[in-house]
Coordinates of C-alpha atoms and ligand atoms in Angstrom, one line a residue:
X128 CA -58.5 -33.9 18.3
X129 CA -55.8 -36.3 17.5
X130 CA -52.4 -34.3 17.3
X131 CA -48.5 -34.9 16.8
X132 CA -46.5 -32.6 19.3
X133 CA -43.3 -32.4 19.0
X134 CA -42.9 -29.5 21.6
X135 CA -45.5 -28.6 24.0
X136 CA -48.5 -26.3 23.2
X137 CA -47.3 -26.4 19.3
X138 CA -49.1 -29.6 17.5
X139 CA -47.3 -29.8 14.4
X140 CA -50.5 -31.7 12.9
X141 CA -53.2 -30.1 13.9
X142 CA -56.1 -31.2 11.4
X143 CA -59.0 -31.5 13.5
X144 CA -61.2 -34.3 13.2
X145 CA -63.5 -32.1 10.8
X146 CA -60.9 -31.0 8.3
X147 CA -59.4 -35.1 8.4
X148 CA -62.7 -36.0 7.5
X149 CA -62.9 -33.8 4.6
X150 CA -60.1 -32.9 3.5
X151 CA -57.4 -34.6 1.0
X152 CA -54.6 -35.2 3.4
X153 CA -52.2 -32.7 1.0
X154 CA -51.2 -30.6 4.0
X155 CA -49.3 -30.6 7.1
X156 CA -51.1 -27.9 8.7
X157 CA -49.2 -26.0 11.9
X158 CA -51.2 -24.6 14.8
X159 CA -51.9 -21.0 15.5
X160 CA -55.3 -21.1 17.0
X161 CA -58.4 -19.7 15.0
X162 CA -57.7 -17.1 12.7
X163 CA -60.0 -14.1 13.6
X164 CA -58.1 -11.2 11.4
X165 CA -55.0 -9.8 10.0
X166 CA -53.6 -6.6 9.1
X167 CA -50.5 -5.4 8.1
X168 CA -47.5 -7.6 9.4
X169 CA -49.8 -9.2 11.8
X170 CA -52.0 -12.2 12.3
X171 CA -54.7 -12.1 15.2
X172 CA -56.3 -15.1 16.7
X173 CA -59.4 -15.8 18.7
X174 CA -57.4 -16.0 22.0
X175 CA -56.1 -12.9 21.5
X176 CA -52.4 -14.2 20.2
X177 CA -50.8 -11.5 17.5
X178 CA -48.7 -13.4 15.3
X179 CA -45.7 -11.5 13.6
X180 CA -46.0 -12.9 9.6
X181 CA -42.6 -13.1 8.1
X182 CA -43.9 -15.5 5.3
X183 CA -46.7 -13.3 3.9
X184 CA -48.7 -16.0 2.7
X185 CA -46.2 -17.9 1.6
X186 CA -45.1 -14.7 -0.6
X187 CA -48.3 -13.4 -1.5
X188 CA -49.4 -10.7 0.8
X189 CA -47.6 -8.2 -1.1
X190 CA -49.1 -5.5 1.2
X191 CA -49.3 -7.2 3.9
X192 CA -52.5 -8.0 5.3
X193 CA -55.8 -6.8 4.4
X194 CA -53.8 -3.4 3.1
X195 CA -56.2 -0.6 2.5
X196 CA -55.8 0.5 -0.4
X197 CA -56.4 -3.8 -1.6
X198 CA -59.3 -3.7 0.3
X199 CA -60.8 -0.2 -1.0
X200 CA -60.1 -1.6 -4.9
X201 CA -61.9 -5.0 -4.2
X202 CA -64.8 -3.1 -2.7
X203 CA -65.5 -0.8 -5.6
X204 CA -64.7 -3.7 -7.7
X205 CA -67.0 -6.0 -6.1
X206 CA -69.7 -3.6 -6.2
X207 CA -69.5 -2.7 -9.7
X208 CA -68.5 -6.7 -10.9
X209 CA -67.2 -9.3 -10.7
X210 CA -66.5 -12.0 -13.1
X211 CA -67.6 -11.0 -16.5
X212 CA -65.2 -13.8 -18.5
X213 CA -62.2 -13.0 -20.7
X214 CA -65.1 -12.6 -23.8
X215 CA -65.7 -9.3 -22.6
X216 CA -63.6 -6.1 -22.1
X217 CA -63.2 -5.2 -18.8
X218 CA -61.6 -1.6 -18.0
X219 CA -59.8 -3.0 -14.6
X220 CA -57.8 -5.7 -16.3
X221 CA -57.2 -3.2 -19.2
X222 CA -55.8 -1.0 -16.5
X223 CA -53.6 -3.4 -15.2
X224 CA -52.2 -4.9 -18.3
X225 CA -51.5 -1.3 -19.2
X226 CA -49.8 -1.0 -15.5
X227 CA -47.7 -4.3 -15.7
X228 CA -46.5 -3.8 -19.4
X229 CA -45.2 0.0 -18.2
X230 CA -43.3 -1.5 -15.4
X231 CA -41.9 -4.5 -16.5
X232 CA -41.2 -3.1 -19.8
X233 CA -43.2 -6.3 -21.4
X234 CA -45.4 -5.6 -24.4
X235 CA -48.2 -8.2 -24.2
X236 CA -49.7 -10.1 -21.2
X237 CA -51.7 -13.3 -20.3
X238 CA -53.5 -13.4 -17.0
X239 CA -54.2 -16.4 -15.1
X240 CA -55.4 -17.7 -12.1
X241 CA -52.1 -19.3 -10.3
X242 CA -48.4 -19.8 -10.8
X243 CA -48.8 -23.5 -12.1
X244 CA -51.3 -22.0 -14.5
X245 CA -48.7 -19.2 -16.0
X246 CA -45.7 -21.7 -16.6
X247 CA -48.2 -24.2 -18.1
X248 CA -49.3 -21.6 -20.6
X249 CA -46.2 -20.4 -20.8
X250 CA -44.8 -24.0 -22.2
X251 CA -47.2 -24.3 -24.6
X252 CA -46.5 -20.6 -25.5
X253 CA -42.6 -22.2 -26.1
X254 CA -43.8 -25.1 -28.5
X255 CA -46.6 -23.5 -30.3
X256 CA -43.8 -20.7 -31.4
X257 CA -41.4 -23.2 -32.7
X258 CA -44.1 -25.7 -34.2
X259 CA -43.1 -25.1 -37.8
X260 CA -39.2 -26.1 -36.7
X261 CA -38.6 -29.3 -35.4
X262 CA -38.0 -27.5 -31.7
X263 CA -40.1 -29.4 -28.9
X264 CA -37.8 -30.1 -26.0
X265 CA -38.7 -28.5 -22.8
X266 CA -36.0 -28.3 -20.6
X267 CA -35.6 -27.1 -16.7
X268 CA -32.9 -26.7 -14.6
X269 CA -32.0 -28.8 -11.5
X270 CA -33.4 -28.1 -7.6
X271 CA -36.2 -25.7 -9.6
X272 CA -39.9 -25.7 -8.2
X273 CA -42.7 -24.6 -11.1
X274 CA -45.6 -25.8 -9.6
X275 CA -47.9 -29.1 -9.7
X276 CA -49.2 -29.7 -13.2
X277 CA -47.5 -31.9 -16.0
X278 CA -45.7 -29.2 -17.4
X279 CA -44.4 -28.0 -14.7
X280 CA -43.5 -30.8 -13.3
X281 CA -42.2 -32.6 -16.8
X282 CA -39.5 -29.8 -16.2
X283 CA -38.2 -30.1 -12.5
X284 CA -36.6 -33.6 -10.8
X285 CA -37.1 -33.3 -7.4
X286 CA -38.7 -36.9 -6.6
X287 CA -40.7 -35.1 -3.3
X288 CA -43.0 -33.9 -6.2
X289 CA -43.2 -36.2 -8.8
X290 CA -42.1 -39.5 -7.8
X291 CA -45.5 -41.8 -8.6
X292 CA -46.9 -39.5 -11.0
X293 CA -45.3 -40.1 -14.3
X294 CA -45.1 -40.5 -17.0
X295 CA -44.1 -37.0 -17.8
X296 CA -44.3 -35.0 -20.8
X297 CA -42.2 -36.4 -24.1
X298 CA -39.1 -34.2 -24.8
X299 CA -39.0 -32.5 -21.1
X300 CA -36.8 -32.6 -18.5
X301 CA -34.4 -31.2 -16.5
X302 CA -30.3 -30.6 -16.0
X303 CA -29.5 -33.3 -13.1
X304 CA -27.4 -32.1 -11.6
X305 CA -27.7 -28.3 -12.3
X306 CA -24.3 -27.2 -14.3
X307 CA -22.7 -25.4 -17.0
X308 CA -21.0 -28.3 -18.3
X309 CA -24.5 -30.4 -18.4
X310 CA -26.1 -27.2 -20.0
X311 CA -24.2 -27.6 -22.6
X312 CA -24.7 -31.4 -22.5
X313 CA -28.4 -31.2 -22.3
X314 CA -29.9 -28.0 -24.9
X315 CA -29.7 -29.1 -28.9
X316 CA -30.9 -27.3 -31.7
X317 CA -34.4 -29.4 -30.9
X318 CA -34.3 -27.4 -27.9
X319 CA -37.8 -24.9 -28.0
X320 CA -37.5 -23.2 -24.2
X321 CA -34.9 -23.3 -20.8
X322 CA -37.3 -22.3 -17.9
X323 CA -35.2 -20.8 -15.1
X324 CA -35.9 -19.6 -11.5
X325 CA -33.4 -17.3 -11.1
X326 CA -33.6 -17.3 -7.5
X327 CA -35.1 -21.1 -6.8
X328 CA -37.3 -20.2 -3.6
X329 CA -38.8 -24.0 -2.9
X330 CA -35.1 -25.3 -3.4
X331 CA -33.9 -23.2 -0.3
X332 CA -33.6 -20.0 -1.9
X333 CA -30.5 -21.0 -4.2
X334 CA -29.3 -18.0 -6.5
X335 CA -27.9 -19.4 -10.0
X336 CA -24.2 -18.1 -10.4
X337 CA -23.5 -15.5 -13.4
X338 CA -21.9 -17.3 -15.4
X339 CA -24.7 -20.2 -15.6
X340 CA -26.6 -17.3 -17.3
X341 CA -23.6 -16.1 -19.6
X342 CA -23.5 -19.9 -21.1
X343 CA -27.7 -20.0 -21.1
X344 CA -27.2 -17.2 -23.4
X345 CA -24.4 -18.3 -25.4
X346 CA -25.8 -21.5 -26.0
X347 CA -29.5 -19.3 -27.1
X348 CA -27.2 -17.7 -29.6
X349 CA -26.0 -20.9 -30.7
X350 CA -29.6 -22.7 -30.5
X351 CA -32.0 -20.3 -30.8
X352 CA -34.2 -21.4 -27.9
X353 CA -36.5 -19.4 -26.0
X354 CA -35.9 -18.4 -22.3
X355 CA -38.7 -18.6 -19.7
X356 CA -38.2 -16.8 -16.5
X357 CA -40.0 -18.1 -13.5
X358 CA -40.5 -15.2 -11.3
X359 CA -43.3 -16.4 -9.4
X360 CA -42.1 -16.2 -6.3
X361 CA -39.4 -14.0 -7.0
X362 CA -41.1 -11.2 -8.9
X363 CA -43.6 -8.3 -8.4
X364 CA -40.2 -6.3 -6.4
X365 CA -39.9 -9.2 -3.9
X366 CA -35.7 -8.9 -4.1
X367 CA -35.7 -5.3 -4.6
X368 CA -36.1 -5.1 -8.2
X369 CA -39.4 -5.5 -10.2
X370 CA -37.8 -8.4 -11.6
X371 CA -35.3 -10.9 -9.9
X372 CA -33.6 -11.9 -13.2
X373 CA -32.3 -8.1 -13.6
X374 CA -30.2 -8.9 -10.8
X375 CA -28.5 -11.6 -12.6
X376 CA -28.4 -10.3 -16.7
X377 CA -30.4 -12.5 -18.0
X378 CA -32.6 -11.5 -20.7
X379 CA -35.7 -13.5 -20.9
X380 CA -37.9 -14.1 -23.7
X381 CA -41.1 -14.7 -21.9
X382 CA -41.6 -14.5 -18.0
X383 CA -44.4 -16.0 -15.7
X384 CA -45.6 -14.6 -12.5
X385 CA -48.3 -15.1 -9.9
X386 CA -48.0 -15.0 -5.8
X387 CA -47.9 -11.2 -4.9
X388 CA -49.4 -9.6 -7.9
X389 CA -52.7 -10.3 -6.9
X390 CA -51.7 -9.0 -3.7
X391 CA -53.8 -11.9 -1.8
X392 CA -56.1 -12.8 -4.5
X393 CA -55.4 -15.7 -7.1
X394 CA -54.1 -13.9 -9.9
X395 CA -51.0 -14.7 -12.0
X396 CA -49.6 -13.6 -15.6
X397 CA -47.8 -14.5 -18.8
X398 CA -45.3 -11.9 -20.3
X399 CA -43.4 -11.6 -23.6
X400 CA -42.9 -9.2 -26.4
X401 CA -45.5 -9.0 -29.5
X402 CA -43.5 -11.5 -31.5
X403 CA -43.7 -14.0 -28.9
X404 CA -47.3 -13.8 -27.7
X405 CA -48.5 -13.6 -31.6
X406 CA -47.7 -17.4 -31.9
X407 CA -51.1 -17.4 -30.1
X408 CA -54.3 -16.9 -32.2
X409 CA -57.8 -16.4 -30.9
X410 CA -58.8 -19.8 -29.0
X411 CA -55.9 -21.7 -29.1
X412 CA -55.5 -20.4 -25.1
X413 CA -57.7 -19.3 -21.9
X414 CA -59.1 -19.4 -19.2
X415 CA -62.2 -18.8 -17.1
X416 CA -61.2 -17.1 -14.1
X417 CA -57.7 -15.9 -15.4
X418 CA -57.9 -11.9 -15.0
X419 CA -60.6 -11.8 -12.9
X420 CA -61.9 -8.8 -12.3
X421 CA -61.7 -8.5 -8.3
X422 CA -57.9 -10.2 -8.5
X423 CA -57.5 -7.3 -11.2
X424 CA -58.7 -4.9 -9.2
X425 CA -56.2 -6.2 -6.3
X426 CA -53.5 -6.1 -8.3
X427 CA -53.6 -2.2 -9.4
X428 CA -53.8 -1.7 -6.3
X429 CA -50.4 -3.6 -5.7
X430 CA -48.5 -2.1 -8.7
X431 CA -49.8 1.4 -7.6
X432 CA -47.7 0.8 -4.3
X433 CA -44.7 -0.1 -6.5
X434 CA -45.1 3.2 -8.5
X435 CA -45.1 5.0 -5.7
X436 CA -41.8 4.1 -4.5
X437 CA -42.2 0.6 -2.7
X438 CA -39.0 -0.8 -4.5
X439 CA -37.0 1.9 -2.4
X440 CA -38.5 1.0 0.8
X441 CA -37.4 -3.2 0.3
X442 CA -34.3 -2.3 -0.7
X443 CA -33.7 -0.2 2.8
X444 CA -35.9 -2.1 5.0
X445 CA -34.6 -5.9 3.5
X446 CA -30.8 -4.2 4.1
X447 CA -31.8 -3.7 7.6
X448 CA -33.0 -7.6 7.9
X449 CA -30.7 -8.7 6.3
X450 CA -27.8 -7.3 8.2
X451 CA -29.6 -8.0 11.3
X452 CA -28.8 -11.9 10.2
X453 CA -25.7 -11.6 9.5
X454 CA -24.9 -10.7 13.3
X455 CA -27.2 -13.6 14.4
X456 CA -24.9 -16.0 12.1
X457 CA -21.4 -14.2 13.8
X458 CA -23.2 -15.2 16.9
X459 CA -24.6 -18.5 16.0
X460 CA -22.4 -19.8 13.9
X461 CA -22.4 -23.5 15.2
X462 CA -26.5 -23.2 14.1
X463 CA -26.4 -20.7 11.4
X464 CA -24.4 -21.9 7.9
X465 CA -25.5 -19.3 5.5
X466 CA -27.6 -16.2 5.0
X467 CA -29.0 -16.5 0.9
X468 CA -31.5 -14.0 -1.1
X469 CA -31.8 -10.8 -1.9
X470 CA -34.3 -8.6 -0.9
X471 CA -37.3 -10.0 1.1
X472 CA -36.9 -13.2 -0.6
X473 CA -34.3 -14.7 2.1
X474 CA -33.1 -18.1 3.1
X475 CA -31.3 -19.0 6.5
X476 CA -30.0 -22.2 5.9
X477 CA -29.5 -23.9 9.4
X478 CA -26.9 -26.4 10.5
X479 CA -29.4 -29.2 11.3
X480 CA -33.2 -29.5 10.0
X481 CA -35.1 -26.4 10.5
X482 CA -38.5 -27.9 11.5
X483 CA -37.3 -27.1 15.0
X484 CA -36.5 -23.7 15.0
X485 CA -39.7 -23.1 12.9
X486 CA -41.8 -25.0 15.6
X487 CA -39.8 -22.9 18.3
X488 CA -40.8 -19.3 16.7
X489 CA -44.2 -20.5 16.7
X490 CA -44.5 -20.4 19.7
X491 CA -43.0 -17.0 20.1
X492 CA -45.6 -15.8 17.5
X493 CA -43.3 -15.9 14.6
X494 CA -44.7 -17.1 11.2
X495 CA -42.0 -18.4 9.2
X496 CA -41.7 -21.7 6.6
X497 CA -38.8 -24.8 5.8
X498 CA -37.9 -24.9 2.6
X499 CA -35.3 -27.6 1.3
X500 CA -35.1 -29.2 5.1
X501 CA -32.3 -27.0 6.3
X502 CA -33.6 -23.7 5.2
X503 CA -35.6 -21.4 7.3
X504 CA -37.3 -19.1 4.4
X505 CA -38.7 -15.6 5.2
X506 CA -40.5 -13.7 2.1
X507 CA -42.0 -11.1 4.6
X508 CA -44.4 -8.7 3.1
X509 CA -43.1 -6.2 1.2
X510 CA -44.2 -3.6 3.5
X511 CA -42.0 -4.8 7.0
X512 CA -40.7 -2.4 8.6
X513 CA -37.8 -1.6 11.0
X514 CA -40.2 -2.3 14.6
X515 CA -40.9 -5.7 12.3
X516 CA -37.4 -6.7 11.8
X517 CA -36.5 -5.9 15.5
X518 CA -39.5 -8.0 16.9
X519 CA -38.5 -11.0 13.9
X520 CA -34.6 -10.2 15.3
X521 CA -35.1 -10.5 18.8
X522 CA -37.4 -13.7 19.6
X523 CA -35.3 -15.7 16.5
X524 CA -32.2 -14.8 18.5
X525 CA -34.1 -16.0 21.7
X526 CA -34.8 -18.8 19.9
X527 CA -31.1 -19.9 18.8
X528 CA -29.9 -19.4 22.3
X529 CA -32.1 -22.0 23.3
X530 CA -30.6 -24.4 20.8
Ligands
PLP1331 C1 -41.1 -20.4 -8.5 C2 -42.5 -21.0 -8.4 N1 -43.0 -21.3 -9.6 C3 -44.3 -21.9 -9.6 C4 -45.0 -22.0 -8.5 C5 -46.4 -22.5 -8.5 O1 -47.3 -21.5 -8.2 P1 -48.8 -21.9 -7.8 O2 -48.7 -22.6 -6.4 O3 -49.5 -20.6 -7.7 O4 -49.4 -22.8 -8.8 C6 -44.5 -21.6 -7.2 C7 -45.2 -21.8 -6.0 O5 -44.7 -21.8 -4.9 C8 -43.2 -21.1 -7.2 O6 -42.6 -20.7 -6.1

């Protein structure tokens, strides 16, 4: 096996000679040994390592791993069903349609199968609304990350995921830099939607001040465009709230989701009120596997938890990680800079690239992920606990000292 180490034991390209040979080389895979289970907060491998998982997935594991009340839904489901196509009623995704609309307060929903999938839909959703009005421009906001396909990516600038791709969409693009003033600048009565990630998680968890909103909305007045909220990675009561934009007032007029509603199966959605979704007719949109009955059947499950008084447990047990951090950046403070996120959905933006200190919890059997170079990002399952925090707490503070 042919492997890059940058410290010992931890081969920071692991691809064995099988996956080389088959695989597109997309990924920059990181060692942990054969994967033999997981459950809960925890990872298990074949030589008996336990991995503490502090990026769920990279935010989907809702539940954590293989939670049981997931695992009982999919096992009725599967034995009942599974895939009977979006021409057919099916009771489960009935059921959680019903479920989403009642706690998001959103009237009509779309599923899908990813994130990429919801904002593309979700763009078209935008232009087919305003195709009687001269209204086509698309428009994104700076450092934002929306997925892979041309919409998405017609809306963001970072060059690490479109540079060699283009040409983009007509009449899309993004603020560059991100900025009231260029706001202003950039949206025009031609303007159809403004597609916003609150909090941008790929960007290295960057909150958008207030008052970016306040002039988003002013300038809607003024414009009449329609807002898109991107809560893929934010949503589904990652920061403490069902929503992540209700921590910042801004009022949405569709919103996309995807990552932990499925609650480890592909499963994303489109939301918006009647007026909104009506600009959609029978077969002008779908999907094959969209709303598929096991990811359906998954994600009750996952909005069930919620009900039930998850939200109130993230807010107490992120307060507890997060404060936890704070002392690690009084006592690190030539490696720490910042502390950003709310909720579970948290970035620790280092002094110097974070690669190492990722690579270095490894191998204390801490699963974490870099975002924008400097940023160590943790979206821990929704479910970590106190004992979770203290493990994540104490080998990261090993860790640093070592620095
Ligand atoms: C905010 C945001 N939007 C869109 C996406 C794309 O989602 P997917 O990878 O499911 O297509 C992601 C994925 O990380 C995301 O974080």
């Amino acid at each position: 096996m042919e492997e890059t180490m940058t410290r010992p034991g931890i081969a920071i390209d692991s691809l064995s000679d099988r996956e080389k040979k088959v695989f597109f080389p997309t990924y920059e895979r990181f060692s942990i040994g054969k994967v033999v289970s997981a459950s809960g907060s925890y990872i298990y491998t074949e030589n008996g390592d336990k991995y503490l998982d502090v990026i769920a997935g990279l935010g989907v594991n809702a539940l954590g791993h293989s939670h049981p009340a997931v695992v009982k839904a999919v096992q009725e489901q599967v034995v009942s069903y599974m895939h009977l196509s979006n021409l057919y009623l099916q009771d489960v995704q009935v059921e959680l349609a019903e479920k989403l609309s009642q706690l998001s307060g959103w009237s009509k929903v779309f599923f899908t199968n990813s994130g990429t999938e919801a904002v593309e839909g979700a763009l078209k959703l935008a232009r087919k609304y305003f195709s009687s009005a001269d209204k086509t421009e698309l428009i994104g906001v700076s450092n934002a990350f929306h997925g892979r396909t041309y919409g998405a990516l017609s809306v963001m600038d970072k060059g690490k995921y479109r540079d060699g791709f283009g040409p983009f969409l007509e009449e899309a693009g993004s603020l560059i830099p991100y900025s009231e003033e260029n706001l202003q600048k950039r949206v025009s009565a031609k303007t159809a939607a403004v597609i916003i990630e609150v909090i941008q998680g790929e960007g290295g968890i960057v909150e958008i001040p207030v008052p970016f909103v306040e002039t988003l909305h002013r300038l809607q007045n003024k414009f009449g465009f329609l807002i898109i909220a991107d809560e893929i990675q934010s949503g589904i009561g990652r920061t403490g709230k069902f929503f992540a934009y209700d921590h910042y007032g801004l009022q949405p007029d569709i919103v996309v989701c995807a990552k932990a509603i499925g609650g480890g199966l592909p499963l994303g959605a489109i939301l918006s009120n009647e007026t909104v979704a009506s600009a959609f007719k029978p077969g002008m949109h779908g999907t094959t596997f969209g709303g598929n009955a096991l990811a359906c059947a998954a994600g009750l499950a996952v909005l069930t938890e919620l009900e039930n008084g998850l939200l109130d447990q993230v807010n107490t047990e992120s307060e507890y990680l997060i404060s936890r951090l704070y002392k690690l950046k009084a006592k690190y403070s030539e490696t720490i800079k910042e502390i950003r996120g709310k909720g579970f959905m948290i970035g620790v933006e280092l002094l110097k690239p974070a690669k190492e200190i990722h690579i270095a919890l490894l191998e204390k059997k801490i699963i974490t992920n870099v975002t924008a170079n400097t940023v160590l990002r943790l979206l821990p399952p929704l479910i970590f606990n106190h004992e979770n925090t203290d493990t994540f707490i104490s080998e990261f503070d090993s860790v640093l000292t070592g620095v």
